[in-house]
Amino acid sequence: MLVLIRGAGDLASGIALRLHHAKMQVVMTDLPQPTAIRRTVCFSQAILFGKMQVEDVCAEFAQNAQAAQKIVKRGNIAVLADPEMACLQALKPDVVVDAILAKRNLGTRITDAPCVIGVGPGFTAKVDCHACVETMRGHTLGRMITDGSPLPNTNIPGLIGGFAGERVLRAPCDGIFRQSLEIGAIVKEGDVAGTVNGEVMRCTIGGVLRGLLADGTPVFQGMKSGDVDPRGEKDYCYLVSDKALSIGGGVLEAILHFSEVF
């Protein structure tokens, strides 16, 4: 079974990890210059470096659909720089998963594959996809939805270690981001994690820097650019999150639920 995942950020990578472990062939697409925060657990980094390993799974950059097919046959995940999913016709996947997490549908259609799954807000089952998966933390996280839509976006990050919005570091202005620290650094409130055109981006709580934009990334004011984990466990920087694994389980459930159509 071939699954095409639109997006290769941290949540999409958690989905890919679960599907790969379930013996499915996985191809992912992302931007030519990915804007991932949790870069240490994002398969999108294969676009920049040729290969990327997340936990026990390796992804390789593919120049085109034909190269992607060879990579998945070797047992790895393939990643294409193809945000418009132009590879769709060449790959003819059994399943399309939209995991961009844009909070809206950026063009995915229910006719894209025999089984189409939308992850998070912006999708409606039976309209633009066969099923959706809930991304809001709480009792409904990771649940498959076959009629209706996931909960709307609140713009409030989930609670971790007693903190929510304080965990997120945002660009102070428009410009080019320059990182001052590395992912995995132990930080305290007030530490400078990066700058944008000379303006500092400070940590608002202490903990471990779990995510940070790559040096040289173009940003706009207020753009999410970093993530501090108040639990202070450096190992978490290199592990797919509980949220990503839960969503991945919901996607796997949806694929199995609709498996009779392919």
Short mmCIF file of N, CA, C and O in Angstrom, two decimals, residues 14 35 55 70 79 87 113 115 119 123 129 137-138 157 173 176 203 218 223 230 233 235 238 243 250:
data_model
loop_
_atom_site.label_atom_id
_atom_site.label_comp_id
_atom_site.label_asym_id
_atom_site.label_seq_id
_atom_site.Cartn_x
_atom_site.Cartn_y
_atom_site.Cartn_z
N GLY A 14 5.31 12.10 12.56
CA GLY A 14 4.78 11.10 13.49
C GLY A 14 3.81 10.16 12.80
O GLY A 14 3.81 8.95 13.06
N THR A 35 9.98 24.91 6.79
CA THR A 35 9.95 25.84 7.92
C THR A 35 9.64 25.09 9.23
O THR A 35 8.97 25.62 10.11
N GLU A 55 14.01 8.76 14.96
CA GLU A 55 14.01 7.52 15.75
C GLU A 55 14.67 6.41 14.93
O GLU A 55 15.83 6.52 14.54
N LYS A 70 11.53 4.19 -6.11
CA LYS A 70 12.70 3.34 -5.85
C LYS A 70 13.08 3.37 -4.37
O LYS A 70 13.47 2.35 -3.79
N VAL A 79 10.96 11.65 0.39
CA VAL A 79 10.49 13.02 0.60
C VAL A 79 10.77 13.84 -0.65
O VAL A 79 11.91 13.91 -1.11
N CYS A 87 3.24 15.35 -7.92
CA CYS A 87 3.60 13.94 -8.11
C CYS A 87 2.40 13.01 -8.06
O CYS A 87 2.53 11.80 -8.29
N ALA A 113 -7.47 10.30 -4.30
CA ALA A 113 -7.07 8.89 -4.11
C ALA A 113 -8.29 8.11 -3.65
O ALA A 113 -9.30 8.70 -3.24
N CYS A 115 -8.66 6.68 -0.94
CA CYS A 115 -8.87 7.06 0.46
C CYS A 115 -8.12 8.37 0.72
O CYS A 115 -6.90 8.43 0.53
N VAL A 119 -6.13 16.00 8.12
CA VAL A 119 -5.67 16.06 9.50
C VAL A 119 -5.88 17.46 10.06
O VAL A 119 -5.32 18.43 9.56
N PHE A 123 -11.06 20.56 7.23
CA PHE A 123 -11.56 19.45 6.42
C PHE A 123 -12.93 19.00 6.92
O PHE A 123 -13.24 19.11 8.11
N CYS A 129 -12.77 15.00 1.95
CA CYS A 129 -11.97 13.82 2.33
C CYS A 129 -12.93 12.73 2.81
O CYS A 129 -14.09 12.99 3.11
N ARG A 137 -5.73 18.74 21.49
CA ARG A 137 -5.43 17.95 22.69
C ARG A 137 -6.69 17.79 23.55
O ARG A 137 -7.52 18.68 23.63
N GLY A 138 -6.79 16.63 24.20
CA GLY A 138 -7.96 16.32 25.01
C GLY A 138 -8.45 14.93 24.71
O GLY A 138 -7.77 14.12 24.07
N PRO A 157 -1.69 27.03 22.02
CA PRO A 157 -0.94 25.77 22.07
C PRO A 157 -1.39 24.88 23.21
O PRO A 157 -1.91 25.36 24.23
N CYS A 173 9.68 40.46 14.47
CA CYS A 173 9.40 41.34 13.33
C CYS A 173 9.59 40.56 12.03
O CYS A 173 10.00 39.39 12.06
N ILE A 176 14.83 38.06 8.40
CA ILE A 176 15.55 36.78 8.32
C ILE A 176 15.92 36.34 9.73
O ILE A 176 16.56 37.09 10.48
N CYS A 203 13.38 33.68 25.30
CA CYS A 203 12.59 32.62 25.93
C CYS A 203 11.75 33.24 27.04
O CYS A 203 12.25 34.07 27.82
N PRO A 218 13.33 32.96 6.30
CA PRO A 218 12.52 34.19 6.27
C PRO A 218 11.31 34.04 7.20
O PRO A 218 10.65 32.99 7.20
N MET A 223 5.35 34.99 13.71
CA MET A 223 5.47 33.62 13.20
C MET A 223 6.11 32.72 14.26
O MET A 223 7.09 33.09 14.91
N PRO A 230 9.06 22.93 29.05
CA PRO A 230 9.38 23.21 30.46
C PRO A 230 9.76 21.97 31.26
O PRO A 230 10.28 22.08 32.37
N GLU A 233 13.56 17.79 29.61
CA GLU A 233 14.14 16.50 29.23
C GLU A 233 14.74 16.61 27.83
O GLU A 233 14.00 16.69 26.83
N ASP A 235 16.11 14.44 25.98
CA ASP A 235 15.79 13.30 25.12
C ASP A 235 14.51 13.53 24.33
O ASP A 235 14.36 12.98 23.22
N TYR A 238 14.41 14.53 20.57
CA TYR A 238 14.73 13.57 19.51
C TYR A 238 13.69 12.46 19.42
O TYR A 238 13.91 11.46 18.74
N LYS A 243 1.48 13.55 20.99
CA LYS A 243 0.42 14.07 20.12
C LYS A 243 0.56 13.53 18.70
O LYS A 243 -0.42 13.08 18.10
N GLY A 250 -4.70 7.60 14.65
CA GLY A 250 -5.99 7.91 14.04
C GLY A 250 -5.96 7.78 12.53
O GLY A 250 -6.92 7.29 11.92
#
